[in-house]
Coordinates of C-alpha atoms and ligand atoms in Angstrom, one line a residue:
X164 CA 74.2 141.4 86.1
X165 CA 70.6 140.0 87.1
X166 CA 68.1 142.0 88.2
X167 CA 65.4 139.7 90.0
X168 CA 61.9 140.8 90.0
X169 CA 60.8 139.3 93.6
X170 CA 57.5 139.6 92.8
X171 CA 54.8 140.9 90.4
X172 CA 51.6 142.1 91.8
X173 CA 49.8 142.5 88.5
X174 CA 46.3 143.2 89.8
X175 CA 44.4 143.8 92.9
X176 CA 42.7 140.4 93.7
X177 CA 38.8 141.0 94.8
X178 CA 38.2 141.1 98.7
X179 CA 34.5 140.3 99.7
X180 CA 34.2 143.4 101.8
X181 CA 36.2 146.1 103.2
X182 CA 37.3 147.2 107.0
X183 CA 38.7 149.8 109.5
X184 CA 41.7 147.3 110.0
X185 CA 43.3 145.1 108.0
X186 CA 41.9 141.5 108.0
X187 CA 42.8 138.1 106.4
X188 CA 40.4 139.0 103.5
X189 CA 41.8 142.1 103.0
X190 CA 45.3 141.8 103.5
X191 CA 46.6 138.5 103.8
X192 CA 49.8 138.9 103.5
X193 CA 49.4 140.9 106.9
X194 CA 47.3 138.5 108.5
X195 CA 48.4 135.0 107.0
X196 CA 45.8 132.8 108.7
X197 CA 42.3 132.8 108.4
X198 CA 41.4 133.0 111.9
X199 CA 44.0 135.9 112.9
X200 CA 42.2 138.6 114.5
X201 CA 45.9 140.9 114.4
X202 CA 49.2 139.2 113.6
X203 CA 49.6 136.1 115.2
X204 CA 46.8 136.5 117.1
X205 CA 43.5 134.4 116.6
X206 CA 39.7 135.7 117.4
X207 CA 39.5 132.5 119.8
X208 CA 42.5 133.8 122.2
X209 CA 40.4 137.5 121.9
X210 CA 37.9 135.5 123.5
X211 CA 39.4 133.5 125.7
X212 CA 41.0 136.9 127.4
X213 CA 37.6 138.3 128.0
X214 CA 36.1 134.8 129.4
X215 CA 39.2 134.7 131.5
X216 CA 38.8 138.6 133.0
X217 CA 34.7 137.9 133.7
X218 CA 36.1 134.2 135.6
X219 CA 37.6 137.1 138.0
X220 CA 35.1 139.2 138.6
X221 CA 32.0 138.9 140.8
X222 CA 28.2 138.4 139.1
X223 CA 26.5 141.3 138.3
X224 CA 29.7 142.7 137.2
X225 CA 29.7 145.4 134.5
X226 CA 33.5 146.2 133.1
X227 CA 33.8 149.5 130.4
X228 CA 36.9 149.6 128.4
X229 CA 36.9 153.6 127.0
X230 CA 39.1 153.3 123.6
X231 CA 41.3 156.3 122.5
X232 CA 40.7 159.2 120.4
X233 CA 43.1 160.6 118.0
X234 CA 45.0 162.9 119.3
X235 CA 45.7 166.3 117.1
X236 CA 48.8 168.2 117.0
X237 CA 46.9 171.4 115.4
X238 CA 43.6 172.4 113.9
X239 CA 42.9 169.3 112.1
X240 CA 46.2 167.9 112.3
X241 CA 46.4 164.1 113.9
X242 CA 49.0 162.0 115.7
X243 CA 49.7 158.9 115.0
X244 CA 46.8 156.6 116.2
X245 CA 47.4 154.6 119.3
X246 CA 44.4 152.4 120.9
X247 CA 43.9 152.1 124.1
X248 CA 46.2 148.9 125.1
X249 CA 43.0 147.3 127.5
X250 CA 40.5 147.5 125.2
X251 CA 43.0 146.1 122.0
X252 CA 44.3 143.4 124.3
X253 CA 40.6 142.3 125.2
X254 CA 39.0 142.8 121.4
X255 CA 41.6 143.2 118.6
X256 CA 40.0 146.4 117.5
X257 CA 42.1 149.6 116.1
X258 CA 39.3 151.8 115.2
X259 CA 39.4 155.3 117.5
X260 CA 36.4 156.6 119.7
X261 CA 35.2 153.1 120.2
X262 CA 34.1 151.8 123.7
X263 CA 34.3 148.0 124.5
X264 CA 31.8 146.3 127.4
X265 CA 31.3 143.1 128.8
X266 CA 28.9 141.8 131.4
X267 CA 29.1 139.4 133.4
X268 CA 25.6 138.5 134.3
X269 CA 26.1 134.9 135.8
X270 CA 28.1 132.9 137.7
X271 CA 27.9 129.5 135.9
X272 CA 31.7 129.4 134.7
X273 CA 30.3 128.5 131.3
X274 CA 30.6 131.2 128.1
X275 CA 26.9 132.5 128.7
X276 CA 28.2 134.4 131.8
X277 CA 29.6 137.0 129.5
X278 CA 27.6 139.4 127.5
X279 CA 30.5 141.1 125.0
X280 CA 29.2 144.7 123.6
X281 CA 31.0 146.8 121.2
X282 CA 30.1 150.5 120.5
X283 CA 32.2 152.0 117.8
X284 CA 31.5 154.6 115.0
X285 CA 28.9 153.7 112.6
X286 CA 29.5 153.9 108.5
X287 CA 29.3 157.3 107.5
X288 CA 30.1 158.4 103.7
X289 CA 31.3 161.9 104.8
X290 CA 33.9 160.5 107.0
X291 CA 34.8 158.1 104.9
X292 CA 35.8 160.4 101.6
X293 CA 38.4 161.7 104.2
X294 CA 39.8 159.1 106.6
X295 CA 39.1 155.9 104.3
X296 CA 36.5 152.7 105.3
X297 CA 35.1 152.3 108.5
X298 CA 34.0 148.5 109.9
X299 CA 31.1 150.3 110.8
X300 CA 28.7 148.2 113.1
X301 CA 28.0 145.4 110.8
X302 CA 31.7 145.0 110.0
X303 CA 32.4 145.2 113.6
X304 CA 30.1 142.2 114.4
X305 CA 30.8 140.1 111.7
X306 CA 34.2 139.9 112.5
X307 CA 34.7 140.6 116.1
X308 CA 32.4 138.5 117.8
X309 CA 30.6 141.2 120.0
X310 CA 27.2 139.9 121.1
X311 CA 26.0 143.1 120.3
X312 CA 27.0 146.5 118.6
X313 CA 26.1 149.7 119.2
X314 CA 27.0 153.5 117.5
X315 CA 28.7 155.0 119.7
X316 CA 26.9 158.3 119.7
X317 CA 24.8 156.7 121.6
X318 CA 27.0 155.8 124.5
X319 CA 25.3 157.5 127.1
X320 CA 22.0 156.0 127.1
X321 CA 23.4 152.9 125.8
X322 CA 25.6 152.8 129.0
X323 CA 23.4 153.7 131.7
X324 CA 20.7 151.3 130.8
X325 CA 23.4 148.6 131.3
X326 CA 25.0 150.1 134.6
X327 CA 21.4 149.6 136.0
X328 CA 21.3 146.0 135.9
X329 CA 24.6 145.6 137.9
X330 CA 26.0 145.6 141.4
X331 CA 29.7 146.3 139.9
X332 CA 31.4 148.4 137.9
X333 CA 34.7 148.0 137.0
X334 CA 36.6 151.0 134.3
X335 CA 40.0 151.5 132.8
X336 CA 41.8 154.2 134.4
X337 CA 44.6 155.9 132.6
X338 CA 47.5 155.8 135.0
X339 CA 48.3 154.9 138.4
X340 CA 47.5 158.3 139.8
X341 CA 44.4 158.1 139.2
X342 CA 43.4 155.7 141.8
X343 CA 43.6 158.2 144.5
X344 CA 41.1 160.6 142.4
X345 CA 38.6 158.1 140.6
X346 CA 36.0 160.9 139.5
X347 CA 39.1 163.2 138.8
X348 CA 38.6 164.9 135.3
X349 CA 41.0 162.7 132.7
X350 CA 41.8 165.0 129.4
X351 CA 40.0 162.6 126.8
X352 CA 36.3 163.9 127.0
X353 CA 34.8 160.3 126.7
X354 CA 36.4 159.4 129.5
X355 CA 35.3 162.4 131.6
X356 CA 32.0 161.6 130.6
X357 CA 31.7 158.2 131.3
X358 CA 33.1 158.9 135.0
X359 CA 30.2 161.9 135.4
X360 CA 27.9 159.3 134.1
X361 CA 29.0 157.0 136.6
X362 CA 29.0 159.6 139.4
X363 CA 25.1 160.1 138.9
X364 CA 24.1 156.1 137.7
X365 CA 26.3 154.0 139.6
X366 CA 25.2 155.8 143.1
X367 CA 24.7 152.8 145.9
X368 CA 27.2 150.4 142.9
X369 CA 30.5 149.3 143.9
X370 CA 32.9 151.2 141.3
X371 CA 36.3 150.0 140.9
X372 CA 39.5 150.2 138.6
X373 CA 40.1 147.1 136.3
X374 CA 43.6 148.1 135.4
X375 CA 45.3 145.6 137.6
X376 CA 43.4 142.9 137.2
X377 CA 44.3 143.0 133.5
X378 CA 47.8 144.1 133.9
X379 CA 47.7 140.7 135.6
X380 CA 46.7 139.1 133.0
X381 CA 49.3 140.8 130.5
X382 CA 52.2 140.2 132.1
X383 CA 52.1 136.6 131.6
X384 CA 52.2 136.3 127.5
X385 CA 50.6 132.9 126.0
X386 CA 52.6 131.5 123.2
X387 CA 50.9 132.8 120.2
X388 CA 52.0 136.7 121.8
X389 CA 55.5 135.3 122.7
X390 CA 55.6 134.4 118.6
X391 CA 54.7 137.8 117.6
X392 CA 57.0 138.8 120.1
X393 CA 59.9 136.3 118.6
X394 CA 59.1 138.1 115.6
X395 CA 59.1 141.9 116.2
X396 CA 63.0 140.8 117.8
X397 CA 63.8 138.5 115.1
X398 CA 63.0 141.8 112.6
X399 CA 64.3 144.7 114.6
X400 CA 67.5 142.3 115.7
X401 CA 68.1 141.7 111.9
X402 CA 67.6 145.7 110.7
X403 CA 70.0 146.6 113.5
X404 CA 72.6 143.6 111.9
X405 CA 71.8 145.8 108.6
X406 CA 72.7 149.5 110.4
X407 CA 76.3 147.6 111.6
X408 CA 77.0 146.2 108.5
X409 CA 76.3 149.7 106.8
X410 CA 78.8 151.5 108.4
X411 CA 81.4 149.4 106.6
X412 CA 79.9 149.6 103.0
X413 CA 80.1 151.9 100.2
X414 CA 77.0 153.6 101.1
X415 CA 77.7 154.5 105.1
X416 CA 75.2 156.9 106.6
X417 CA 77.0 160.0 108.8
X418 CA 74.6 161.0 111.1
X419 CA 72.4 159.8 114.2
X420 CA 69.7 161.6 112.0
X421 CA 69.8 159.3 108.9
X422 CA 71.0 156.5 111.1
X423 CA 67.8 156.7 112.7
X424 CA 66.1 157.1 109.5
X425 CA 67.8 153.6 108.0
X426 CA 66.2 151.9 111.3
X427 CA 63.0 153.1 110.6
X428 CA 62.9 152.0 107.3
X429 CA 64.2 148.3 107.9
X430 CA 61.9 147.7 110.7
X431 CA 59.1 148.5 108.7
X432 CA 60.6 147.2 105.6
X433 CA 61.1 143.7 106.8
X434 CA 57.6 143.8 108.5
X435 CA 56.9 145.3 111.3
X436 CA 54.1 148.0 111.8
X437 CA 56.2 150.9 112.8
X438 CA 59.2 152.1 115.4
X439 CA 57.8 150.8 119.1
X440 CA 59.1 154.2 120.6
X441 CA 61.0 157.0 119.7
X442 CA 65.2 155.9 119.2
X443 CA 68.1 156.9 120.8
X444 CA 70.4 157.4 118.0
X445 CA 73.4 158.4 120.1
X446 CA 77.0 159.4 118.7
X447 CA 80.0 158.8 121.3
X448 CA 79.2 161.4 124.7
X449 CA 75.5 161.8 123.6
X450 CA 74.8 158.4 124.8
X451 CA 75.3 159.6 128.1
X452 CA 72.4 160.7 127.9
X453 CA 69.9 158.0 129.0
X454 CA 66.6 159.2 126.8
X455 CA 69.0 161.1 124.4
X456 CA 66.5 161.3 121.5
X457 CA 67.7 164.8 119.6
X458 CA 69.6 162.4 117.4
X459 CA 70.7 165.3 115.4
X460 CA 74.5 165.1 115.7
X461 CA 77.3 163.9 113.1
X462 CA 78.8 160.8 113.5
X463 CA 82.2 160.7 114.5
X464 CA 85.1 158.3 113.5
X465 CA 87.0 157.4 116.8
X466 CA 83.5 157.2 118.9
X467 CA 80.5 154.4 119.3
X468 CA 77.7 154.7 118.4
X469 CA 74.9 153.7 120.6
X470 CA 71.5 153.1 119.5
X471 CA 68.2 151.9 121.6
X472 CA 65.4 150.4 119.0
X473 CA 62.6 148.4 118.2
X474 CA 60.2 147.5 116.4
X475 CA 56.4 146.7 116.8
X476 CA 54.6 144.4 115.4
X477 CA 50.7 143.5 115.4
X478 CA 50.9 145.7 118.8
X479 CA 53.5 144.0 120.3
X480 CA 56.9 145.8 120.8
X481 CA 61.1 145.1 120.5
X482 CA 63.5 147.0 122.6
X483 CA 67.2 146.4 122.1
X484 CA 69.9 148.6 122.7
X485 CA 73.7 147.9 121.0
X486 CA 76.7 150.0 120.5
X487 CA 79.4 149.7 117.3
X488 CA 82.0 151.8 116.4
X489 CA 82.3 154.1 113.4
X490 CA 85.7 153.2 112.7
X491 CA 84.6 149.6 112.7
X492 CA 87.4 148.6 115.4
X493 CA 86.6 148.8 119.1
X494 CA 89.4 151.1 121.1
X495 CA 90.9 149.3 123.5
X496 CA 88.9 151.5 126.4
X497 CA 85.5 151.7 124.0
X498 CA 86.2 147.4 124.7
X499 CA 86.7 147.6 128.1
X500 CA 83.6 149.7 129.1
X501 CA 81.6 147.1 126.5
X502 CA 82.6 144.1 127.9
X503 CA 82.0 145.3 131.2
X504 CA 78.2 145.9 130.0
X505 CA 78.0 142.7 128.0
X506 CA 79.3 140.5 130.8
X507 CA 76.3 141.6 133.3
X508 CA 74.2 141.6 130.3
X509 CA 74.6 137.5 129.2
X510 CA 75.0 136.9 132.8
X511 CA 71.7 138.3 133.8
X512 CA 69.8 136.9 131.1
X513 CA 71.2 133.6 132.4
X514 CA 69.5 133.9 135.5
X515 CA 66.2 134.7 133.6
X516 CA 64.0 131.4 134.3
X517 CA 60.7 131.0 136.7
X518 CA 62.7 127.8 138.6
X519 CA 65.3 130.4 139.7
X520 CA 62.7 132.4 141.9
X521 CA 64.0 135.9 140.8
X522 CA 62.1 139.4 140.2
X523 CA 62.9 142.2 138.1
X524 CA 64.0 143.9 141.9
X525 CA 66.5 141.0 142.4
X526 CA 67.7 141.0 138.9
X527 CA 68.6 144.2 139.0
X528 CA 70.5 143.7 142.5
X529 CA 72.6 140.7 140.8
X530 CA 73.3 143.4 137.9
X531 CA 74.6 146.0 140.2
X532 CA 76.8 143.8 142.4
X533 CA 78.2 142.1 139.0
X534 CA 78.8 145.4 137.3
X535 CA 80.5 146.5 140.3
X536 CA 82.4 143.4 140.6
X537 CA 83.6 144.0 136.9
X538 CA 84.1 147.3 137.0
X539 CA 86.9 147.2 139.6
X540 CA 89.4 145.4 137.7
X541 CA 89.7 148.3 134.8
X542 CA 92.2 150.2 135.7
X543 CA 91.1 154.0 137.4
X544 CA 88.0 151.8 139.2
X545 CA 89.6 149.6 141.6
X546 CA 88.1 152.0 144.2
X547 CA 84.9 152.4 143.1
X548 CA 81.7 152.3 145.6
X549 CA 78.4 150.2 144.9
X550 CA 76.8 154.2 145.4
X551 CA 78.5 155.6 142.5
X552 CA 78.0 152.8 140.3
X553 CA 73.9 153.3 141.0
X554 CA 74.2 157.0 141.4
X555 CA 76.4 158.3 138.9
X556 CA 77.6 155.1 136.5
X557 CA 74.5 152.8 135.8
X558 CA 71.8 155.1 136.8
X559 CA 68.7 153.2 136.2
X560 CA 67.1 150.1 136.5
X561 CA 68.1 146.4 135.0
X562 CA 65.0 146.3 133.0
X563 CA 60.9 146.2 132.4
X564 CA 58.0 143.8 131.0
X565 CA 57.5 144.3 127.4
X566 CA 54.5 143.4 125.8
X567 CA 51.4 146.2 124.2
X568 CA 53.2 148.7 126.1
X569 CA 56.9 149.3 126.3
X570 CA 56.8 149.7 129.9
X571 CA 54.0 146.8 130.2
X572 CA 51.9 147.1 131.6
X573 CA 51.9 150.0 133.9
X574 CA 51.3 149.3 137.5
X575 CA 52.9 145.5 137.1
X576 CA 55.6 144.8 140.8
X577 CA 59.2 144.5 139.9
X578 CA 58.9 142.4 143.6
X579 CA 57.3 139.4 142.0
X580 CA 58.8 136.3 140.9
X581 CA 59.1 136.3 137.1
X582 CA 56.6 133.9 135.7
X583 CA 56.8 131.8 133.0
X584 CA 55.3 133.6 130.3
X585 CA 56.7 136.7 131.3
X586 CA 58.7 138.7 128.8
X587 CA 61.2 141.3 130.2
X588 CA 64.1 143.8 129.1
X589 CA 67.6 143.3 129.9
X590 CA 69.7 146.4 130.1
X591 CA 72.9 147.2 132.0
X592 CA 74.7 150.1 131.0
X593 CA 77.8 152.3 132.1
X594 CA 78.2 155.6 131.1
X595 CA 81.2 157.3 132.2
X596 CA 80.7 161.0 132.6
X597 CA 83.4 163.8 131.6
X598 CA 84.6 164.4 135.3
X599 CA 88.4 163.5 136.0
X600 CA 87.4 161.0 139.0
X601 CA 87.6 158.7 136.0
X602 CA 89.9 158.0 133.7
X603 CA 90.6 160.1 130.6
X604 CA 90.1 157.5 128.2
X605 CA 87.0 156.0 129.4
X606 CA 85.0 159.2 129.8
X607 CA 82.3 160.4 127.3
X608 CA 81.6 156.4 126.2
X609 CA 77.9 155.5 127.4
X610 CA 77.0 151.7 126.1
X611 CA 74.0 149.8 127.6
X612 CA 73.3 146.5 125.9
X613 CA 69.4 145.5 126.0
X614 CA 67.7 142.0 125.1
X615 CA 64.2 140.8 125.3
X616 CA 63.6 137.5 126.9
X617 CA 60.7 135.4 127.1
X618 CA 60.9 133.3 130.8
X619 CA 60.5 130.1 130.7
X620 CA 60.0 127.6 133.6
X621 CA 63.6 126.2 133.4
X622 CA 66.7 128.0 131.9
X623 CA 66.3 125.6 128.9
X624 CA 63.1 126.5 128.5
X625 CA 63.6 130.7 128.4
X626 CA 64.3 132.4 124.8
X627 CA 66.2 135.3 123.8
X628 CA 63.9 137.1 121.5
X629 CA 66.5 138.8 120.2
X630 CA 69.3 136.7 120.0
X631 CA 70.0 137.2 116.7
X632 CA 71.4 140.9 117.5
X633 CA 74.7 141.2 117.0
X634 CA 76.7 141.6 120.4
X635 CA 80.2 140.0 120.4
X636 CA 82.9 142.2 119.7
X637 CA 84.9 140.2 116.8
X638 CA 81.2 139.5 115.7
X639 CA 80.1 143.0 115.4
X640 CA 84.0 144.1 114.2
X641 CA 83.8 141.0 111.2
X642 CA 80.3 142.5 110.8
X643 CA 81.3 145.7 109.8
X644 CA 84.4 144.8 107.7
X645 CA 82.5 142.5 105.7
X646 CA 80.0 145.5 104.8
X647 CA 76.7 143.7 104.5
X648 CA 74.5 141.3 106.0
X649 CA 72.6 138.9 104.1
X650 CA 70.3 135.9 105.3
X651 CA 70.6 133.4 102.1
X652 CA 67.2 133.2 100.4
X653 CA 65.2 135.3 102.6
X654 CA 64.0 138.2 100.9
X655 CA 63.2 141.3 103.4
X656 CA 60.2 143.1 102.2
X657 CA 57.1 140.6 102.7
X658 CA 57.8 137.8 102.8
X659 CA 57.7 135.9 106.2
X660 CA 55.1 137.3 107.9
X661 CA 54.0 133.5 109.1
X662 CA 54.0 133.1 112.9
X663 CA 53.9 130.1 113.7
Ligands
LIG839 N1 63.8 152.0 125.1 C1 63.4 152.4 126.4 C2 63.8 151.4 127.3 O1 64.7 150.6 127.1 O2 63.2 151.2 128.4
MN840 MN1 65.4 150.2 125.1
MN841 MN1 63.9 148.8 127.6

């Protein structure tokens, strides 16, 4: 037997410089192109987001986009790094503690209305001995376009010399709740700051939230994000093909906890960043369990097992949920409850296209009536009411935009039409609980089935993102008995990392 060496990486090329966050010149087999701020994602669309937020806001318009801080579990001990989703979606930059600004200071409609500042950590050698290199200011300017950079220790200052030269100010607010108590204190002592700054500078200054204005503007993705978005699905749809195919090979895993694991590791290993949220790795009656995240249970050999995953990638998260069994074969009532779920799941992403005038609110309507419909021809349901399918059976909600956030963005309507441009989930589920209303042999099996679709203006024009997840019974069944999964001359690790 061959052993193929896929590649030799003999010796660290020379990069001109180094960053905070990875960059073409630094790791270009992250960011393949040379004008890719983040994957997929060139410097030029960076800009044209902020030039399209200023178009929207009135002269004399100051906006303040307060990055996150790392978060620490104890003493010195960090969470994982997330940046604020506003202030990444209008720059590109990763670096904590930073502060993004821009100004509108005319009203010309050409570029020169916008003045784009960036305050973010300066180089310091310290620091850098423990948490690695910095862009520091130069870096930040050289390859994020500010018009001017600042250290951010000097915020303050820095800050209210700018607020006095404007009639508005618009901030980021952390959640919806907090546009009933704008000066209320927020936990992240930046923040705080910033809104007692604004309470003593911005007296006699219109101050407002900015939130909605750019959820707006992220709900409707532009192609190069619905690429990125194509491929975090493509990735997490294909390392969920792997965890089916596993359970039929020498190698199977036996618990939700390495299940989980195996996940992890092939969305990462095939190119995404890391998990987008925290799994449900769900064996048979645990799945009942809508956020059932414990995944610390055995796997059992006459249950399903139910999984909700994703990937993210460049920022931009998957979500899919599927459900296989660990015997390989579907029971005859593990089929019934899945094609009951998979129905409303194909037919609902059929009706996913701007021409069709639908929101999220009327989607999920169409998937409770269908669900219903379905459900009353298995035997033991024929009675069942439209109330105990929403109360007790399919207790939540058809779905949510996806973008930066999960849930993106918070504060978006599920009243408006979908848009072309729009990505959203798609997931009905049934989960039949251990009561004797219903029928033995259905109880305990909890199955949702979740794609993400990019709308388009006519059905044609719409894309599963994640299509390429296995869902069909015989598919998932020949799956499983064949053991593996294999995409001819595509090797995972790094190697098609090209979005376009
Ligand atoms: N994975 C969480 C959700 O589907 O909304
Ligand atoms: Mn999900
Ligand atoms: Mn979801």
């Amino acid at each position: 037997m061959f052993v193929v060496f896929k590649r030799l990486f003999r010796t660290r090329p020379k990069t001109p410089y180094k960053l905070g966050q990875p960059t073409y010149e630094t790791r270009p087999h992250y960011l393949t192109k040379p004008g890719y701020l983040t994957p997929g994602i060139s410097a030029i669309e960076y800009y044209d987001r902020r030039l399209q937020l200023i178009k929207q806001l009135p002269k004399k318009s100051l906006t303040i986009l307060v990055g996150n801080s790392v978060q620490y579990s104890s003493g010195s001990v960090f969470y994982d790094f997330q940046q604020d989703n506003n202030l990444f979606y209008m720059s590109g930059w990763l670096e904590p503690g930073s502060i993004g600004v821009l100004e509108k200071v005319d009203d010309k409609g050409t570029d020169e209305d916008m003045v784009f500042h960036m305050l973010v950590p300066d180089n310091d050698p310290y620091t850098e001995i423990w948490e690695g290199e910095k862009s520091g200011l130069q870096g930040c300017y050289n390859n994020f376009n500010p018009d001017s950079v600042e250290d951010v220790k000097n915020y303050k200052k820095y800050l209210t010399s700018l607020i006095k030269h404007h009639d508005y100010i618009f901030i980021d607010k952390q959640s919806s709740n907090d546009f009933n108590s704008f000066f209320s204190l927020h936990k992240d002592q930046t923040r705080e700051d910033i809104h007692q700054l604004l309470k003593t500078h911005a007296s006699g200054k219109t101050v407002k939230p900015i939130n909605s204005v750019i959820a707006k503007m992220r709900e409707v993705k532009s192609p190069s994000e619905i690429k990125v978005m194509h491929k975090a699905g493509q990735i997490s749809s294909r390392a969920i093909n792997k965890a089916v195919a596993k359970v039929g090979s020498s190698n199977p895993y036996m618990s939700e906890k390495s299940l989980a694991a195996y996940l992890d590791y092939e969305f990462i290993r095939s190119g995404c960043d890391k998990q987008a949220y925290i799994p449900v790795v769900a064996g048979g009656e645990n799945a009942l369990v809508i956020h059932y995240t414990r995944n610390d249970d055995l796997l059992y050999k006459d249950e399903l097992v139910f999984v909700d995953a994703g990937g993210k990638l460049g920022g931009y998260c998957a979500d899919i949920s599927r459900a296989w069994p660990i015997s390989g074969t579907f029971t005859e009532p593990q089929k019934d409850i899945y094609d009951v779920v998979l129905s409303v799941n194909k037919a609902c992403i059929d009706q996913c296209y701007a021409d069709n005038q639908m929101s999220l609110n009327d989607l999920h309507d169409f998937s409770v009536r269908k669900l219903h419909s379905n459900l009353k021809n298995l035997p033991g349901f024929a009675h069942v009411s439209r109330s105990e399918v929403t109360k007790n059976l399919y207790p939540h909600y058809i779905g949510h935009h996806l973008g930066l956030d999960l849930h993106d963005v918070p504060g978006v309507s599920k009243f408006t039409k979908l848009l072309p441009g729009n990505v959203v989930t798609i997931e009905p589920g049934l989960y039949i609980p251990k009561d004797d209303k219903w029928p033995k042999h259905y109880q305990g099996i909890g199955v949702r089935v979740e794609d993400d679709v990019a709308v388009g203006q006519t059905f044609k024009d719409s894309i599963n993102l994640t299509s390429g997840c296995v869902k069909e019974v015989k598919d998932i069944e020949a799956l499983i008995s064949s053991g593996r999964c294999s995409t001819p001359g595509i090797y995972d690790e790094l190697t098609d990392l090209h979005i376009d």
